[in-house]
Structure formats: C-alpha cells, structure tokens
PDB file of C-alpha atoms and ligand atoms in Angstrom:
ATOM      1  CA  MET A   1      -4.932   5.928-148.500  1.00  0.00           C
ATOM      2  CA  GLN A   2      -1.460   7.248-149.079  1.00  0.00           C
ATOM      3  CA  GLN A   3      -0.405   9.855-146.498  1.00  0.00           C
ATOM      4  CA  THR A   4       1.072  12.717-147.667  1.00  0.00           C
ATOM      5  CA  ILE A   5       2.377  15.885-145.534  1.00  0.00           C
ATOM      6  CA  ALA A   6      -0.291  17.747-146.306  1.00  0.00           C
ATOM      7  CA  GLY A   7      -3.049  15.134-145.857  1.00  0.00           C
ATOM      8  CA  THR A   8      -1.611  14.384-142.434  1.00  0.00           C
ATOM      9  CA  THR A   9      -1.894  18.424-141.596  1.00  0.00           C
ATOM     10  CA  ARG A  10      -5.296  18.010-142.708  1.00  0.00           C
ATOM     11  CA  GLN A  11      -6.204  15.302-140.472  1.00  0.00           C
ATOM     12  CA  ASP A  12      -4.749  16.896-137.672  1.00  0.00           C
ATOM     13  CA  ARG A  13      -6.585  20.425-138.073  1.00  0.00           C
ATOM     14  CA  LEU A  14      -9.682  18.580-138.655  1.00  0.00           C
ATOM     15  CA  LEU A  15      -9.326  16.750-134.995  1.00  0.00           C
ATOM     16  CA  GLU A  16      -8.821  20.415-133.732  1.00  0.00           C
ATOM     17  CA  VAL A  17     -12.335  21.649-134.627  1.00  0.00           C
ATOM     18  CA  LEU A  18     -13.781  18.172-134.135  1.00  0.00           C
ATOM     19  CA  ALA A  19     -17.557  18.460-132.207  1.00  0.00           C
ATOM     20  CA  CYS A  20     -20.427  17.011-131.934  1.00  0.00           C
ATOM     21  CA  PRO A  21     -22.898  17.018-135.347  1.00  0.00           C
ATOM     22  CA  ARG A  22     -25.966  16.949-132.680  1.00  0.00           C
ATOM     23  CA  CYS A  23     -25.039  19.076-129.822  1.00  0.00           C
ATOM     24  CA  HIS A  24     -21.990  20.591-130.844  1.00  0.00           C
ATOM     25  CA  ALA A  25     -19.611  19.795-127.943  1.00  0.00           C
ATOM     26  CA  ARG A  26     -16.404  19.148-128.723  1.00  0.00           C
ATOM     27  CA  LEU A  27     -15.584  15.831-129.434  1.00  0.00           C
ATOM     28  CA  ASP A  28     -12.222  13.564-128.617  1.00  0.00           C
ATOM     29  CA  PRO A  29     -10.336  11.558-131.279  1.00  0.00           C
ATOM     30  CA  SER A  30     -12.468   8.530-129.969  1.00  0.00           C
ATOM     31  CA  LEU A  31     -15.358  10.437-131.980  1.00  0.00           C
ATOM     32  CA  ALA A  32     -17.832   9.580-129.043  1.00  0.00           C
ATOM     33  CA  CYS A  33     -19.836  12.615-127.569  1.00  0.00           C
ATOM     34  CA  ALA A  34     -19.819  12.674-123.522  1.00  0.00           C
ATOM     35  CA  VAL A  35     -22.742  15.138-123.731  1.00  0.00           C
ATOM     36  CA  CYS A  36     -25.540  13.434-125.822  1.00  0.00           C
ATOM     37  CA  GLY A  37     -23.749  10.114-126.765  1.00  0.00           C
ATOM     38  CA  THR A  38     -23.567  10.501-130.566  1.00  0.00           C
ATOM     39  CA  THR A  39     -20.744   8.628-132.072  1.00  0.00           C
ATOM     40  CA  GLY A  40     -19.196   8.488-135.165  1.00  0.00           C
ATOM     41  CA  ARG A  41     -16.397   6.093-136.739  1.00  0.00           C
ATOM     42  CA  ARG A  42     -13.303   5.595-138.425  1.00  0.00           C
ATOM     43  CA  ASP A  43     -12.755   4.306-141.783  1.00  0.00           C
ATOM     44  CA  GLY A  44      -8.801   4.672-142.112  1.00  0.00           C
ATOM     45  CA  ASP A  45      -8.255   8.304-142.483  1.00  0.00           C
ATOM     46  CA  ARG A  46     -11.928   9.070-142.901  1.00  0.00           C
ATOM     47  CA  LEU A  47     -14.255  10.133-140.264  1.00  0.00           C
ATOM     48  CA  ASP A  48     -17.902   9.059-140.672  1.00  0.00           C
ATOM     49  CA  PHE A  49     -20.815  10.378-138.934  1.00  0.00           C
ATOM     50  CA  GLY A  50     -23.668   8.989-141.239  1.00  0.00           C
ATOM     51  CA  GLY A  51     -24.310  10.045-144.897  1.00  0.00           C
ATOM     52  CA  PHE A  52     -26.279   8.964-147.558  1.00  0.00           C
ATOM     53  CA  GLY A  53     -28.234   5.121-147.394  1.00  0.00           C
ATOM     54  CA  GLU A  54     -26.957   2.731-150.152  1.00  0.00           C
ATOM     55  CA  GLY A  55     -30.904   3.014-150.991  1.00  0.00           C
ATOM     56  CA  GLU A  56     -30.584   6.793-151.543  1.00  0.00           C
ATOM     57  CA  LEU A  57     -27.792   6.449-153.993  1.00  0.00           C
ATOM     58  CA  THR A  58     -29.606   4.133-156.104  1.00  0.00           C
ATOM     59  CA  ALA A  59     -33.451   5.284-156.675  1.00  0.00           C
ATOM     60  CA  ASP A  60     -32.860   7.083-159.473  1.00  0.00           C
ATOM     61  CA  PRO A  61     -31.567   5.204-162.679  1.00  0.00           C
ATOM     62  CA  LEU A  62     -29.162   7.837-164.083  1.00  0.00           C
ATOM     63  CA  ASN A  63     -27.672   8.069-160.562  1.00  0.00           C
ATOM     64  CA  ARG A  64     -27.402   4.550-160.452  1.00  0.00           C
ATOM     65  CA  ILE A  65     -25.190   4.500-163.352  1.00  0.00           C
ATOM     66  CA  LYS A  66     -23.236   8.011-162.206  1.00  0.00           C
ATOM     67  CA  GLU A  67     -22.634   6.147-158.874  1.00  0.00           C
ATOM     68  CA  LEU A  68     -21.205   3.155-160.418  1.00  0.00           C
ATOM     69  CA  VAL A  69     -19.057   5.324-162.712  1.00  0.00           C
ATOM     70  CA  LYS A  70     -17.875   7.638-159.687  1.00  0.00           C
ATOM     71  CA  THR A  71     -16.826   4.754-157.778  1.00  0.00           C
ATOM     72  CA  ARG A  72     -15.046   2.831-160.837  1.00  0.00           C
ATOM     73  CA  LEU A  73     -13.269   6.430-162.262  1.00  0.00           C
ATOM     74  CA  HIS A  74     -12.794   8.095-158.928  1.00  0.00           C
ATOM     75  CA  ARG A  75     -10.729  11.099-159.342  1.00  0.00           C
ATOM     76  CA  LEU A  76     -10.921  10.713-163.059  1.00  0.00           C
ATOM     77  CA  TYR A  77     -14.762  11.453-162.771  1.00  0.00           C
ATOM     78  CA  PRO A  78     -14.634  15.217-162.669  1.00  0.00           C
ATOM     79  CA  ALA A  79     -12.596  15.215-165.861  1.00  0.00           C
ATOM     80  CA  ALA A  80     -15.161  13.041-167.661  1.00  0.00           C
ATOM     81  CA  ILE A  81     -18.024  15.368-166.737  1.00  0.00           C
ATOM     82  CA  ARG A  82     -16.003  18.012-167.703  1.00  0.00           C
ATOM     83  CA  LEU A  83     -15.537  16.549-171.447  1.00  0.00           C
ATOM     84  CA  LEU A  84     -19.014  15.059-171.719  1.00  0.00           C
ATOM     85  CA  SER A  85     -21.292  17.573-169.667  1.00  0.00           C
ATOM     86  CA  PRO A  86     -23.334  20.229-171.896  1.00  0.00           C
ATOM     87  CA  VAL A  87     -22.176  22.536-169.270  1.00  0.00           C
ATOM     88  CA  GLN A  88     -19.130  24.796-169.606  1.00  0.00           C
ATOM     89  CA  GLU A  89     -18.234  26.323-166.035  1.00  0.00           C
ATOM     90  CA  ARG A  90     -16.983  29.869-166.343  1.00  0.00           C
ATOM     91  CA  PRO A  91     -12.957  29.336-165.994  1.00  0.00           C
ATOM     92  CA  GLY A  92     -11.669  30.504-162.898  1.00  0.00           C
ATOM     93  CA  LEU A  93     -14.207  30.080-160.388  1.00  0.00           C
ATOM     94  CA  VAL A  94     -12.858  28.100-157.810  1.00  0.00           C
ATOM     95  CA  ALA A  95      -8.878  28.005-157.886  1.00  0.00           C
ATOM     96  CA  PRO A  96      -8.978  31.595-157.512  1.00  0.00           C
ATOM     97  CA  PHE A  97     -11.178  31.721-154.595  1.00  0.00           C
ATOM     98  CA  LEU A  98      -8.926  28.987-152.775  1.00  0.00           C
ATOM     99  CA  ARG A  99      -5.928  31.154-153.690  1.00  0.00           C
ATOM    100  CA  SER A 100      -7.446  34.347-151.677  1.00  0.00           C
ATOM    101  CA  PHE A 101      -6.992  31.843-148.365  1.00  0.00           C
ATOM    102  CA  ASP A 102      -3.480  30.658-147.329  1.00  0.00           C
ATOM    103  CA  LEU A 103      -4.564  27.184-147.147  1.00  0.00           C
ATOM    104  CA  ASP A 104      -1.198  26.431-144.759  1.00  0.00           C
ATOM    105  CA  ARG A 105      -3.164  28.398-142.245  1.00  0.00           C
ATOM    106  CA  ASP A 106      -6.782  28.703-142.990  1.00  0.00           C
ATOM    107  CA  LEU A 107      -9.080  25.690-142.816  1.00  0.00           C
ATOM    108  CA  VAL A 108     -11.188  25.841-145.828  1.00  0.00           C
ATOM    109  CA  ALA A 109     -13.607  23.075-146.494  1.00  0.00           C
ATOM    110  CA  ASP A 110     -15.699  21.692-150.037  1.00  0.00           C
ATOM    111  CA  PHE A 111     -19.546  21.172-148.701  1.00  0.00           C
ATOM    112  CA  GLY A 112     -20.549  18.164-150.699  1.00  0.00           C
ATOM    113  CA  CYS A 113     -17.079  17.378-153.069  1.00  0.00           C
ATOM    114  CA  GLY A 114     -18.305  14.361-154.415  1.00  0.00           C
ATOM    115  CA  THR A 115     -14.985  13.176-156.201  1.00  0.00           C
ATOM    116  CA  HIS A 116     -12.970  16.333-156.389  1.00  0.00           C
ATOM    117  CA  ARG A 117     -10.056  17.092-154.598  1.00  0.00           C
ATOM    118  CA  ARG A 118      -9.583  20.517-154.920  1.00  0.00           C
ATOM    119  CA  ASP A 119      -6.849  21.254-153.091  1.00  0.00           C
ATOM    120  CA  GLU A 120      -4.810  18.607-150.271  1.00  0.00           C
ATOM    121  CA  ARG A 121      -5.311  20.995-147.735  1.00  0.00           C
ATOM    122  CA  VAL A 122      -9.038  21.239-148.313  1.00  0.00           C
ATOM    123  CA  LEU A 123     -11.180  19.443-146.299  1.00  0.00           C
ATOM    124  CA  CYS A 124     -13.809  17.300-148.360  1.00  0.00           C
ATOM    125  CA  LEU A 125     -17.141  16.674-146.941  1.00  0.00           C
ATOM    126  CA  ASP A 126     -19.510  14.745-148.403  1.00  0.00           C
ATOM    127  CA  GLY A 127     -23.001  12.337-147.908  1.00  0.00           C
ATOM    128  CA  GLY A 128     -21.212   9.890-149.795  1.00  0.00           C
ATOM    129  CA  SER A 129     -18.301   7.550-148.681  1.00  0.00           C
ATOM    130  CA  TYR A 130     -16.003   8.292-151.590  1.00  0.00           C
ATOM    131  CA  GLY A 131     -12.263   7.926-151.475  1.00  0.00           C
ATOM    132  CA  ASN A 132     -11.369  11.218-151.311  1.00  0.00           C
ATOM    133  CA  VAL A 133     -14.062  12.059-148.816  1.00  0.00           C
ATOM    134  CA  ASP A 134     -12.571  13.113-145.373  1.00  0.00           C
ATOM    135  CA  VAL A 135     -15.855  13.108-143.649  1.00  0.00           C
ATOM    136  CA  VAL A 136     -18.720  11.591-144.320  1.00  0.00           C
ATOM    137  CA  THR A 137     -21.919  13.282-142.947  1.00  0.00           C
ATOM    138  CA  ASP A 138     -25.258  14.991-143.213  1.00  0.00           C
ATOM    139  CA  LEU A 139     -24.204  18.670-144.385  1.00  0.00           C
ATOM    140  CA  ARG A 140     -26.990  19.662-142.085  1.00  0.00           C
ATOM    141  CA  ARG A 141     -25.493  18.673-139.012  1.00  0.00           C
ATOM    142  CA  LEU A 142     -21.387  18.946-139.751  1.00  0.00           C
ATOM    143  CA  PRO A 143     -18.952  17.393-136.783  1.00  0.00           C
ATOM    144  CA  LEU A 144     -17.575  20.562-136.991  1.00  0.00           C
ATOM    145  CA  ALA A 145     -17.274  23.601-133.793  1.00  0.00           C
ATOM    146  CA  ASP A 146     -19.049  27.026-134.425  1.00  0.00           C
ATOM    147  CA  GLY A 147     -16.729  29.335-136.165  1.00  0.00           C
ATOM    148  CA  SER A 148     -14.126  26.814-136.722  1.00  0.00           C
ATOM    149  CA  LEU A 149     -13.763  27.318-141.063  1.00  0.00           C
ATOM    150  CA  ALA A 150     -12.187  30.353-142.613  1.00  0.00           C
ATOM    151  CA  GLY A 151     -13.978  29.556-145.875  1.00  0.00           C
ATOM    152  CA  GLY A 152     -15.698  27.211-147.977  1.00  0.00           C
ATOM    153  CA  VAL A 153     -16.701  26.041-151.454  1.00  0.00           C
ATOM    154  CA  SER A 154     -20.140  24.453-152.208  1.00  0.00           C
ATOM    155  CA  ILE A 155     -20.385  23.401-156.258  1.00  0.00           C
ATOM    156  CA  ALA A 156     -23.554  22.326-157.460  1.00  0.00           C
ATOM    157  CA  VAL A 157     -24.728  20.895-154.087  1.00  0.00           C
ATOM    158  CA  LEU A 158     -27.836  23.006-153.299  1.00  0.00           C
ATOM    159  CA  GLU A 159     -29.957  22.050-156.054  1.00  0.00           C
ATOM    160  CA  HIS A 160     -29.633  18.273-154.685  1.00  0.00           C
ATOM    161  CA  VAL A 161     -30.950  19.095-151.309  1.00  0.00           C
ATOM    162  CA  PRO A 162     -34.808  19.669-149.909  1.00  0.00           C
ATOM    163  CA  ASP A 163     -34.197  22.193-147.505  1.00  0.00           C
ATOM    164  CA  PRO A 164     -30.972  24.503-148.907  1.00  0.00           C
ATOM    165  CA  ALA A 165     -31.961  26.921-145.950  1.00  0.00           C
ATOM    166  CA  ALA A 166     -30.828  24.409-143.413  1.00  0.00           C
ATOM    167  CA  HIS A 167     -27.368  23.890-145.361  1.00  0.00           C
ATOM    168  CA  ILE A 168     -26.534  27.664-145.340  1.00  0.00           C
ATOM    169  CA  ALA A 169     -27.592  27.950-141.858  1.00  0.00           C
ATOM    170  CA  GLU A 170     -25.594  25.174-140.985  1.00  0.00           C
ATOM    171  CA  MET A 171     -22.395  26.693-143.346  1.00  0.00           C
ATOM    172  CA  HIS A 172     -23.192  30.412-141.545  1.00  0.00           C
ATOM    173  CA  ARG A 173     -22.562  28.240-137.858  1.00  0.00           C
ATOM    174  CA  VAL A 174     -19.270  26.359-138.998  1.00  0.00           C
ATOM    175  CA  LEU A 175     -17.684  29.652-140.791  1.00  0.00           C
ATOM    176  CA  ARG A 176     -16.045  32.183-138.299  1.00  0.00           C
ATOM    177  CA  PRO A 177     -16.895  35.945-138.223  1.00  0.00           C
ATOM    178  CA  GLY A 178     -15.176  37.030-141.804  1.00  0.00           C
ATOM    179  CA  GLY A 179     -15.557  33.788-143.298  1.00  0.00           C
ATOM    180  CA  ARG A 180     -16.348  33.255-146.799  1.00  0.00           C
ATOM    181  CA  MET A 181     -18.000  30.879-148.988  1.00  0.00           C
ATOM    182  CA  LEU A 182     -18.381  30.330-152.752  1.00  0.00           C
ATOM    183  CA  VAL A 183     -21.360  28.733-153.708  1.00  0.00           C
ATOM    184  CA  PHE A 184     -22.358  27.388-157.195  1.00  0.00           C
ATOM    185  CA  VAL A 185     -26.084  26.664-157.929  1.00  0.00           C
ATOM    186  CA  PRO A 186     -28.146  25.784-161.342  1.00  0.00           C
ATOM    187  CA  PHE A 187     -30.563  28.065-163.005  1.00  0.00           C
ATOM    188  CA  MET A 188     -31.479  26.546-166.326  1.00  0.00           C
ATOM    189  CA  GLN A 189     -30.563  22.907-166.513  1.00  0.00           C
ATOM    190  CA  PRO A 190     -32.600  19.689-166.856  1.00  0.00           C
ATOM    191  CA  PHE A 191     -33.320  17.114-164.103  1.00  0.00           C
ATOM    192  CA  HIS A 192     -30.517  15.383-162.795  1.00  0.00           C
ATOM    193  CA  ALA A 193     -30.517  13.181-159.474  1.00  0.00           C
ATOM    194  CA  SER A 194     -27.177  12.934-157.559  1.00  0.00           C
ATOM    195  CA  PRO A 195     -28.888  10.963-155.421  1.00  0.00           C
ATOM    196  CA  TYR A 196     -31.904  13.880-155.535  1.00  0.00           C
ATOM    197  CA  ASP A 197     -33.096  17.021-157.541  1.00  0.00           C
ATOM    198  CA  PHE A 198     -35.310  19.643-155.413  1.00  0.00           C
ATOM    199  CA  GLN A 199     -34.884  23.049-157.214  1.00  0.00           C
ATOM    200  CA  ARG A 200     -33.417  25.601-159.160  1.00  0.00           C
ATOM    201  CA  PHE A 201     -32.099  28.954-158.319  1.00  0.00           C
ATOM    202  CA  THR A 202     -32.592  32.574-160.078  1.00  0.00           C
ATOM    203  CA  GLU A 203     -30.088  35.280-159.111  1.00  0.00           C
ATOM    204  CA  VAL A 204     -32.589  37.191-156.412  1.00  0.00           C
ATOM    205  CA  GLY A 205     -33.673  34.275-155.255  1.00  0.00           C
ATOM    206  CA  LEU A 206     -30.060  33.360-154.646  1.00  0.00           C
ATOM    207  CA  ARG A 207     -29.316  36.487-152.867  1.00  0.00           C
ATOM    208  CA  GLU A 208     -32.598  36.226-150.743  1.00  0.00           C
ATOM    209  CA  GLN A 209     -31.181  32.364-149.732  1.00  0.00           C
ATOM    210  CA  PHE A 210     -27.754  34.011-147.980  1.00  0.00           C
ATOM    211  CA  GLY A 211     -29.621  36.755-146.541  1.00  0.00           C
ATOM    212  CA  ALA A 212     -27.707  36.031-143.317  1.00  0.00           C
ATOM    213  CA  PHE A 213     -24.711  36.790-145.337  1.00  0.00           C
ATOM    214  CA  GLU A 214     -23.015  39.907-147.016  1.00  0.00           C
ATOM    215  CA  VAL A 215     -22.896  39.206-150.480  1.00  0.00           C
ATOM    216  CA  LEU A 216     -19.854  40.072-152.022  1.00  0.00           C
ATOM    217  CA  GLY A 217     -20.801  39.459-155.791  1.00  0.00           C
ATOM    218  CA  VAL A 218     -23.201  37.075-157.794  1.00  0.00           C
ATOM    219  CA  ARG A 219     -21.871  35.896-161.134  1.00  0.00           C
ATOM    220  CA  VAL A 220     -22.922  33.660-164.260  1.00  0.00           C
ATOM    221  CA  GLY A 221     -21.394  30.547-163.448  1.00  0.00           C
ATOM    222  CA  ALA A 222     -22.057  28.911-166.806  1.00  0.00           C
ATOM    223  CA  GLY A 223     -23.805  30.671-169.570  1.00  0.00           C
ATOM    224  CA  PRO A 224     -27.029  30.286-171.656  1.00  0.00           C
ATOM    225  CA  THR A 225     -25.551  28.238-174.264  1.00  0.00           C
ATOM    226  CA  SER A 226     -24.942  25.088-171.621  1.00  0.00           C
ATOM    227  CA  GLY A 227     -28.497  26.485-170.484  1.00  0.00           C
ATOM    228  CA  MET A 228     -29.784  25.542-173.843  1.00  0.00           C
ATOM    229  CA  LEU A 229     -27.808  22.756-174.800  1.00  0.00           C
ATOM    230  CA  TRP A 230     -28.527  20.394-172.106  1.00  0.00           C
ATOM    231  CA  VAL A 231     -32.161  21.053-172.890  1.00  0.00           C
ATOM    232  CA  LEU A 232     -31.715  20.566-176.356  1.00  0.00           C
ATOM    233  CA  GLN A 233     -29.997  17.133-175.798  1.00  0.00           C
ATOM    234  CA  GLU A 234     -32.797  15.640-173.694  1.00  0.00           C
ATOM    235  CA  TRP A 235     -35.341  17.332-176.318  1.00  0.00           C
ATOM    236  CA  LEU A 236     -33.837  15.453-178.961  1.00  0.00           C
ATOM    237  CA  ALA A 237     -33.226  12.261-177.486  1.00  0.00           C
ATOM    238  CA  MET A 238     -37.172  12.510-176.591  1.00  0.00           C
ATOM    239  CA  VAL A 239     -37.955  13.172-180.207  1.00  0.00           C
ATOM    240  CA  LEU A 240     -35.640  10.570-181.518  1.00  0.00           C
ATOM    241  CA  SER A 241     -36.769   7.866-179.210  1.00  0.00           C
ATOM    242  CA  LEU A 242     -40.547   7.766-180.559  1.00  0.00           C
ATOM    243  CA  GLY A 243     -41.866   7.117-177.216  1.00  0.00           C
ATOM    244  CA  SER A 244     -39.700   4.633-175.983  1.00  0.00           C
ATOM    245  CA  LYS A 245     -37.803   4.834-172.851  1.00  0.00           C
ATOM    246  CA  ARG A 246     -35.295   2.410-173.360  1.00  0.00           C
ATOM    247  CA  LEU A 247     -34.384   3.915-176.570  1.00  0.00           C
ATOM    248  CA  TYR A 248     -34.414   7.417-174.830  1.00  0.00           C
ATOM    249  CA  ARG A 249     -31.452   5.986-172.654  1.00  0.00           C
ATOM    250  CA  LEU A 250     -29.598   4.850-175.886  1.00  0.00           C
ATOM    251  CA  ILE A 251     -29.883   7.965-177.776  1.00  0.00           C
ATOM    252  CA  LEU A 252     -29.548  10.354-174.804  1.00  0.00           C
ATOM    253  CA  PRO A 253     -25.426   9.641-174.695  1.00  0.00           C
ATOM    254  CA  LEU A 254     -25.144  10.151-178.554  1.00  0.00           C
ATOM    255  CA  THR A 255     -26.387  13.886-177.996  1.00  0.00           C
ATOM    256  CA  TRP A 256     -22.987  14.449-176.120  1.00  0.00           C
ATOM    257  CA  LEU A 257     -21.559  14.636-179.467  1.00  0.00           C
ATOM    258  CA  LEU A 258     -23.138  18.277-179.502  1.00  0.00           C
ATOM    259  CA  SER A 259     -21.697  19.244-176.134  1.00  0.00           C
ATOM    260  CA  PRO A 260     -18.000  20.914-177.447  1.00  0.00           C
ATOM    261  CA  LEU A 261     -20.983  23.704-178.527  1.00  0.00           C
ATOM    262  CA  LYS A 262     -20.656  24.699-174.953  1.00  0.00           C
ATOM    263  CA  LEU A 263     -17.243  26.485-175.749  1.00  0.00           C
ATOM    264  CA  LEU A 264     -19.534  29.285-177.255  1.00  0.00           C
ATOM    265  CA  ASP A 265     -20.248  30.185-173.372  1.00  0.00           C
ATOM    266  CA  LEU A 266     -16.737  31.377-172.870  1.00  0.00           C
ATOM    267  CA  LEU A 267     -17.523  34.597-174.763  1.00  0.00           C
ATOM    268  CA  LEU A 268     -21.233  34.436-173.892  1.00  0.00           C
ATOM    269  CA  VAL A 269     -21.128  34.447-170.000  1.00  0.00           C
ATOM    270  CA  HIS A 270     -19.735  38.342-170.940  1.00  0.00           C
ATOM    271  CA  HIS A 271     -23.279  39.333-172.231  1.00  0.00           C
ATOM    272  CA  PRO A 272     -24.856  41.898-170.201  1.00  0.00           C
ATOM    273  CA  MET A 273     -28.125  39.778-170.352  1.00  0.00           C
ATOM    274  CA  ALA A 274     -26.519  36.457-169.984  1.00  0.00           C
ATOM    275  CA  ALA A 275     -28.197  35.845-166.255  1.00  0.00           C
ATOM    276  CA  GLN A 276     -31.658  35.629-168.354  1.00  0.00           C
ATOM    277  CA  ALA A 277     -31.207  32.152-169.190  1.00  0.00           C
ATOM    278  CA  ALA A 278     -27.727  31.154-167.570  1.00  0.00           C
ATOM    279  CA  SER A 279     -27.281  27.406-166.692  1.00  0.00           C
ATOM    280  CA  GLY A 280     -25.910  28.637-163.539  1.00  0.00           C
ATOM    281  CA  PHE A 281     -24.911  31.404-160.831  1.00  0.00           C
ATOM    282  CA  VAL A 282     -21.936  31.672-158.392  1.00  0.00           C
ATOM    283  CA  ILE A 283     -22.428  33.492-155.335  1.00  0.00           C
ATOM    284  CA  GLU A 284     -19.539  34.638-153.036  1.00  0.00           C
ATOM    285  CA  VAL A 285     -20.786  35.676-149.556  1.00  0.00           C
ATOM    286  CA  ARG A 286     -19.004  36.748-146.077  1.00  0.00           C
ATOM    287  CA  LYS A 287     -20.314  35.695-142.637  1.00  0.00           C
ATOM    288  CA  PRO A 288     -20.426  39.497-141.090  1.00  0.00           C
ATOM    289  CA  ALA A 289     -17.703  39.939-138.601  1.00  0.00           C
TER     290      ALA A 289
HETATM  291 ZN1  LIG B 301     -23.343  15.359-128.537  1.00  0.00          ZN
END
C-alpha cells in the first residue's frame, strides 16, 4: 500500500490508542495481549483482529456479486453506487461533520467503512479486509482503548448487524467524553444483505437506540422518493419476471434506469412530513462529558 505522510500519521496514532479487543488492556506493537492472550496480526499496514469469514460474505447471492464488484472496483465502488443506486443521500451529510473536527489532532474513525476512505486522516474500521481498511475487526470488539476517539461515523451499517445495541455501546466506550458520532440508518429500504440485513429504524426508534448519548439532531438522510423508488424497482422486476427468479435477476438491473428520479429528493428531503416515508435517517449524538 502506498504510504503518504498523512497515512503514516494515521498508523502511528492508531498504535497510541491500541487496546486488546477482549479485555481492553493496552496492546504493544506486537499485537499480543499480555493479560488475556488475545492476538492480532499484521497484514502490511493493516491490523487484523478477525472480521467476517469468507462464508459470511458469500452466503447471499446479491452480496456475492457486491463483494466481487467491491474487490474489483475498490474505491470506484462508492462512485458506482452513487450513480446506480435509487437512494439520493442528502448532500453534505458526512463531509461537514468531518470538517467540524481538527483531523490533524482529533482521531476520528469510520465504523464499517466498506470501500470508502472519507479522509486520509480518518481511521477505517471494517469486518471486511478491503484495500482501504486500517483495522479488520468485529465492530462490537474494537481494539481501541476507552475514550480514545474524538468522533466517528457509521454510514448504513447498523441495519446489517443483529445487535445494534452492542455496536452502539462499543461506540460509546471508545468515544471520549464530549466525542461525537454521525450515524446513517435506513427506514424505507428493501432487503439488502451486506453480508446480512436485520432491521430498519424509525426516527423515534433511532433516538431510543442512542439513549446513552445526548442527541444533537435527527434529520432525513435520504428522502421519500428514494424510499418509493427502490421498492418500485423491486416491484417492477417481480411483476415483469412472471415468477422466474432468473428473469428477476436479469430485469432488476434494467430498473436502475429509473434511479435518476431520486434527484427529486433534493427538494423532498425538506418537506416537513418527509420523515413519514424517508429512505433513511441520520442522527448526530454526543457522549455526555
Ligand atoms: Zn486482552
């Protein structure tokens, strides 16, 4: 992997806050815990504490294709999704949040980054070992010391875990008092495994999940057109495939031609009732000081 000055800094800062994912004792660069014996391993610049198994990433047929595309396209994958997906993310969600930190000083992590690298100074954590990932880990057991992060983002991750409360508790543990998280979750979206898909969130349900934090705000993160469009694409592929799973899989990509309609959400996210059928919500929270 190419080393940049910022990249080196990111790795060095990671080593300063490294802790055993099981017992949270400080870990030295050998990655072996002197207290409980848990070990990680190095894979180039990447630290690996065990993420998804190969079987988990290939269990769902659509996710199998997604994983193949992610591995082939690497950082182009997020751009491809932005183009083809029926979901129009509200502009200016993540970048302004990151700009609210001094990233040269504040350590901020992307919890479940996938193939995204949002900034060279942001720590990339994921269960998959994609090229951009700094730490491969179970997100419920982070190899980070208590209170080690100034902030974090979690974008479209919590629907894919069976126990969001455990993930949120771990975010709370690794944030320093006053540290902030930005979290995007879906509300009106069809099933999409990555590698699994377990639940959706309403606005009040989301506030409830983050009860241990101070909620700074909840906004519509993707509007009702996105909510309707994805369902419509699934519906069209089902109606036109006349009961054939094979035909459904051929027709579904053709329905992506309708995806540009999602641009209507640039207006509709501002409707006072947009939360009724929003595709997703974004919550910003702060760990009480
Ligand atoms: Zn340990």
